[in-house]
């Protein structure tokens, strides 16, 4: 089993694309393939000590899933399957995709929801990211003046994605025992 589990939810494929680009940088021993969270069992998910998790925000600041008109299940349906698990001793890094121009009042809210979910179950959240370079009104993903994970906006700032992903991976590498 790979050391780090890499899971994502996605509706139109952008979060999937970013997840795949993250996996490309690591070998199979280090990181699992990028797997849609609607294709993993709670048991398999729970085996990883290190997790990188990605989500878009849909609806008005919601997790992706059937109630936000996704074609298939996603985080909304997966979280209830793992709500009884204890994530103590596990390290979680989040990346979120959103649209700061179209949804400035709910920018990346779903990443905030994932952060609360895992932190309240004992996980160590790493990879907080500065809010400089983004323009929005409010976000449930901002805690103590920083995003709780990597903030990506492929709708308006797609050209910044690669450099942001690289800088963020370098930032979290020591927490995951990674060499880049
Ligand atoms: C119907 C709809 C609702 C959205 N709501 C939000 C939102 O509340 N906050 C936000 O930051 N982005 C919002 N977005 C933007 C998406 O998060 C963004 O386009 C993302 O890249 C989609 O990722 P995906 O292709 O992996 O599904 C919304 C997009 C759509 C189509």
Short mmCIF file of C-alpha atoms and ligand atoms in Angstrom, two decimals:
data_model
loop_
_atom_site.label_atom_id
_atom_site.label_comp_id
_atom_site.label_asym_id
_atom_site.label_seq_id
_atom_site.Cartn_x
_atom_site.Cartn_y
_atom_site.Cartn_z
CA UNK A 1 0.00 0.00 0.00
CA UNK A 2 1.22 3.48 -0.82
CA UNK A 3 2.19 5.70 2.05
CA UNK A 4 -0.13 8.58 1.15
CA UNK A 5 -3.75 8.23 0.06
CA UNK A 6 -4.89 10.75 -2.54
CA UNK A 7 -8.66 11.17 -2.87
CA UNK A 8 -10.86 13.76 -4.52
CA UNK A 9 -14.44 14.68 -5.31
CA UNK A 10 -15.21 16.38 -8.62
CA UNK A 11 -18.17 17.34 -10.75
CA UNK A 12 -16.80 18.76 -13.99
CA UNK A 13 -13.33 17.20 -13.69
CA UNK A 14 -11.12 20.09 -12.60
CA UNK A 15 -10.39 18.72 -9.14
CA UNK A 16 -9.73 15.34 -10.70
CA UNK A 17 -7.24 16.95 -13.06
CA UNK A 18 -5.36 18.64 -10.23
CA UNK A 19 -5.33 15.40 -8.21
CA UNK A 20 -3.85 13.54 -11.17
CA UNK A 21 -1.20 16.21 -11.60
CA UNK A 22 -0.24 15.79 -7.93
CA UNK A 23 0.06 12.02 -8.27
CA UNK A 24 2.27 12.40 -11.36
CA UNK A 25 4.97 13.90 -9.19
CA UNK A 26 5.29 10.82 -6.96
CA UNK A 27 5.93 7.12 -7.41
CA UNK A 28 3.45 4.38 -6.52
CA UNK A 29 5.17 3.54 -3.26
CA UNK A 30 4.80 7.07 -2.04
CA UNK A 31 1.31 7.93 -3.23
CA UNK A 32 -1.82 6.06 -4.26
CA UNK A 33 -3.39 6.80 -7.59
CA UNK A 34 -5.78 9.75 -7.48
CA UNK A 35 -9.08 8.05 -6.67
CA UNK A 36 -12.55 9.52 -6.70
CA UNK A 37 -13.93 9.33 -3.18
CA UNK A 38 -17.05 7.66 -4.54
CA UNK A 39 -14.87 4.65 -5.40
CA UNK A 40 -13.17 3.98 -2.07
CA UNK A 41 -14.48 2.03 0.91
CA UNK A 42 -14.33 3.44 4.42
CA UNK A 43 -11.96 0.58 5.34
CA UNK A 44 -9.47 1.38 2.58
CA UNK A 45 -9.63 5.10 3.31
CA UNK A 46 -8.97 4.45 7.01
CA UNK A 47 -5.76 2.53 6.30
CA UNK A 48 -3.77 5.63 5.39
CA UNK A 49 -1.81 7.54 7.97
CA UNK A 50 -1.28 10.36 5.47
CA UNK A 51 -4.05 11.76 3.29
CA UNK A 52 -4.24 14.42 0.59
CA UNK A 53 -7.86 15.29 -0.11
CA UNK A 54 -9.34 17.58 -2.75
CA UNK A 55 -12.78 19.07 -3.20
CA UNK A 56 -14.56 21.67 -5.27
CA UNK A 57 -17.25 23.82 -3.67
CA UNK A 58 -20.64 23.56 -5.30
CA UNK A 59 -24.15 24.88 -4.68
CA UNK A 60 -23.94 27.84 -2.33
CA UNK A 61 -20.85 26.84 -0.44
CA UNK A 62 -21.53 23.12 -0.30
CA UNK A 63 -19.66 19.86 -0.63
CA UNK A 64 -20.11 18.09 -3.97
CA UNK A 65 -22.74 15.37 -4.03
CA UNK A 66 -26.16 14.44 -5.27
CA UNK A 67 -27.86 17.41 -3.62
CA UNK A 68 -25.64 19.81 -5.59
CA UNK A 69 -26.64 18.05 -8.82
CA UNK A 70 -23.47 16.04 -9.30
CA UNK A 71 -23.99 13.09 -11.60
CA UNK A 72 -22.57 10.68 -9.04
CA UNK A 73 -22.00 10.50 -5.31
CA UNK A 74 -19.14 12.46 -3.82
CA UNK A 75 -17.96 13.86 -0.48
CA UNK A 76 -21.51 14.54 0.65
CA UNK A 77 -22.28 10.83 0.55
CA UNK A 78 -18.83 9.61 1.66
CA UNK A 79 -18.47 11.59 4.90
CA UNK A 80 -21.38 9.81 6.65
CA UNK A 81 -19.59 6.52 5.94
CA UNK A 82 -16.53 7.62 7.92
CA UNK A 83 -18.14 9.86 10.52
CA UNK A 84 -17.56 7.32 13.30
CA UNK A 85 -13.83 6.91 12.61
CA UNK A 86 -11.06 8.30 14.77
CA UNK A 87 -8.39 10.13 12.77
CA UNK A 88 -6.00 10.68 15.68
CA UNK A 89 -2.40 10.18 14.59
CA UNK A 90 -3.29 10.85 10.96
CA UNK A 91 -2.11 13.81 8.91
CA UNK A 92 -4.44 15.42 6.40
CA UNK A 93 -3.68 18.08 3.77
CA UNK A 94 -6.55 19.62 1.81
CA UNK A 95 -6.78 21.34 -1.53
CA UNK A 96 -9.93 23.10 -2.66
CA UNK A 97 -11.20 24.44 -5.96
CA UNK A 98 -13.61 27.35 -6.18
CA UNK A 99 -14.60 30.44 -8.12
CA UNK A 100 -13.80 33.66 -6.29
CA UNK A 101 -15.51 35.85 -8.92
CA UNK A 102 -18.74 33.88 -9.27
CA UNK A 103 -19.07 32.91 -5.61
CA UNK A 104 -17.18 35.55 -3.57
CA UNK A 105 -19.31 34.98 -0.46
CA UNK A 106 -18.75 31.22 -0.35
CA UNK A 107 -15.29 30.91 -1.81
CA UNK A 108 -13.95 27.39 -1.13
CA UNK A 109 -16.41 26.79 1.70
CA UNK A 110 -16.37 23.03 1.14
CA UNK A 111 -12.66 22.88 1.97
CA UNK A 112 -13.57 24.48 5.30
CA UNK A 113 -16.19 21.81 5.86
CA UNK A 114 -13.70 19.00 5.21
CA UNK A 115 -11.22 20.65 7.54
CA UNK A 116 -13.74 20.79 10.38
CA UNK A 117 -14.81 17.22 9.74
CA UNK A 118 -11.31 15.76 9.99
CA UNK A 119 -10.00 18.09 12.71
CA UNK A 120 -12.96 17.26 14.95
CA UNK A 121 -12.11 13.58 14.55
CA UNK A 122 -8.54 14.03 15.70
CA UNK A 123 -6.62 14.52 12.43
CA UNK A 124 -3.67 16.87 12.22
CA UNK A 125 -4.43 19.35 9.44
CA UNK A 126 -1.40 20.69 7.57
CA UNK A 127 -0.85 22.88 4.54
CA UNK A 128 -2.50 26.17 5.53
CA UNK A 129 -2.17 28.66 2.70
CA UNK A 130 -2.02 32.50 2.62
CA UNK A 131 -5.00 34.50 1.33
CA UNK A 132 -2.75 36.95 -0.58
CA UNK A 133 -3.47 36.92 -4.30
CA UNK A 134 -7.17 36.11 -4.00
CA UNK A 135 -10.15 38.49 -3.94
CA UNK A 136 -13.30 37.33 -2.20
CA UNK A 137 -15.72 38.45 0.48
CA UNK A 138 -15.95 35.50 2.79
CA UNK A 139 -14.86 31.90 3.02
CA UNK A 140 -15.54 29.12 5.50
CA UNK A 141 -12.10 27.84 4.52
CA UNK A 142 -10.30 30.74 6.21
CA UNK A 143 -9.24 30.17 9.81
CA UNK A 144 -6.96 32.60 11.67
CA UNK A 145 -6.40 34.60 8.46
CA UNK A 146 -5.27 31.66 6.32
CA UNK A 147 -6.93 29.10 4.10
CA UNK A 148 -6.99 25.70 5.81
CA UNK A 149 -5.45 24.14 2.69
CA UNK A 150 -4.33 24.96 -0.81
CA UNK A 151 -6.72 27.41 -2.50
CA UNK A 152 -7.13 26.95 -6.25
CA UNK A 153 -9.36 28.82 -8.69
CA UNK A 154 -9.16 27.26 -12.14
CA UNK A 155 -12.08 29.40 -13.34
CA UNK A 156 -10.19 32.67 -12.92
CA UNK A 157 -6.54 31.94 -12.12
CA UNK A 158 -5.76 28.70 -13.91
CA UNK A 159 -2.33 30.00 -14.92
CA UNK A 160 -1.30 30.07 -11.27
CA UNK A 161 -2.26 26.47 -10.54
CA UNK A 162 1.03 24.72 -11.26
CA UNK A 163 3.15 27.11 -9.26
CA UNK A 164 0.69 27.03 -6.36
CA UNK A 165 0.60 23.23 -6.33
CA UNK A 166 4.41 23.02 -6.43
CA UNK A 167 4.89 25.52 -3.62
CA UNK A 168 2.25 23.82 -1.50
CA UNK A 169 3.71 20.35 -1.99
CA UNK A 170 7.11 21.69 -0.97
CA UNK A 171 5.47 23.21 2.09
CA UNK A 172 3.75 20.01 3.23
CA UNK A 173 6.59 17.64 2.26
CA UNK A 174 8.25 17.56 5.70
CA UNK A 175 4.89 16.79 7.38
CA UNK A 176 4.49 13.79 5.09
CA UNK A 177 8.10 12.63 5.21
CA UNK A 178 8.43 13.34 1.48
CA UNK A 179 11.49 14.24 -0.49
CA UNK A 180 10.78 16.34 -3.56
C1 LIG B 1 -23.46 25.28 -9.75
C2 LIG B 1 -22.11 25.71 -9.24
C3 LIG B 1 -21.99 26.20 -7.96
C4 LIG B 1 -20.74 26.62 -7.47
N1 LIG B 1 -20.66 27.12 -6.18
C5 LIG B 1 -19.45 27.56 -5.72
C6 LIG B 1 -19.32 28.11 -4.40
O1 LIG B 1 -20.29 28.20 -3.62
N2 LIG B 1 -18.09 28.53 -3.99
C7 LIG B 1 -16.99 28.43 -4.79
O2 LIG B 1 -15.90 28.81 -4.36
N3 LIG B 1 -17.08 27.91 -6.06
C8 LIG B 1 -18.27 27.48 -6.53
N4 LIG B 1 -18.36 26.94 -7.79
C9 LIG B 1 -17.14 26.82 -8.64
C10 LIG B 1 -16.53 25.42 -8.63
O3 LIG B 1 -16.09 25.07 -7.34
C11 LIG B 1 -15.34 25.40 -9.57
O4 LIG B 1 -15.79 25.62 -10.91
C12 LIG B 1 -14.54 24.12 -9.50
O5 LIG B 1 -13.35 24.28 -10.21
C13 LIG B 1 -15.30 22.90 -10.04
O6 LIG B 1 -14.52 21.75 -9.84
P1 LIG B 1 -14.83 20.35 -10.49
O7 LIG B 1 -14.63 20.52 -12.00
O8 LIG B 1 -13.85 19.42 -9.92
O9 LIG B 1 -16.24 19.98 -10.19
C14 LIG B 1 -19.60 26.53 -8.29
C15 LIG B 1 -19.73 26.03 -9.61
C16 LIG B 1 -20.97 25.62 -10.09
C17 LIG B 1 -21.08 25.09 -11.49
#
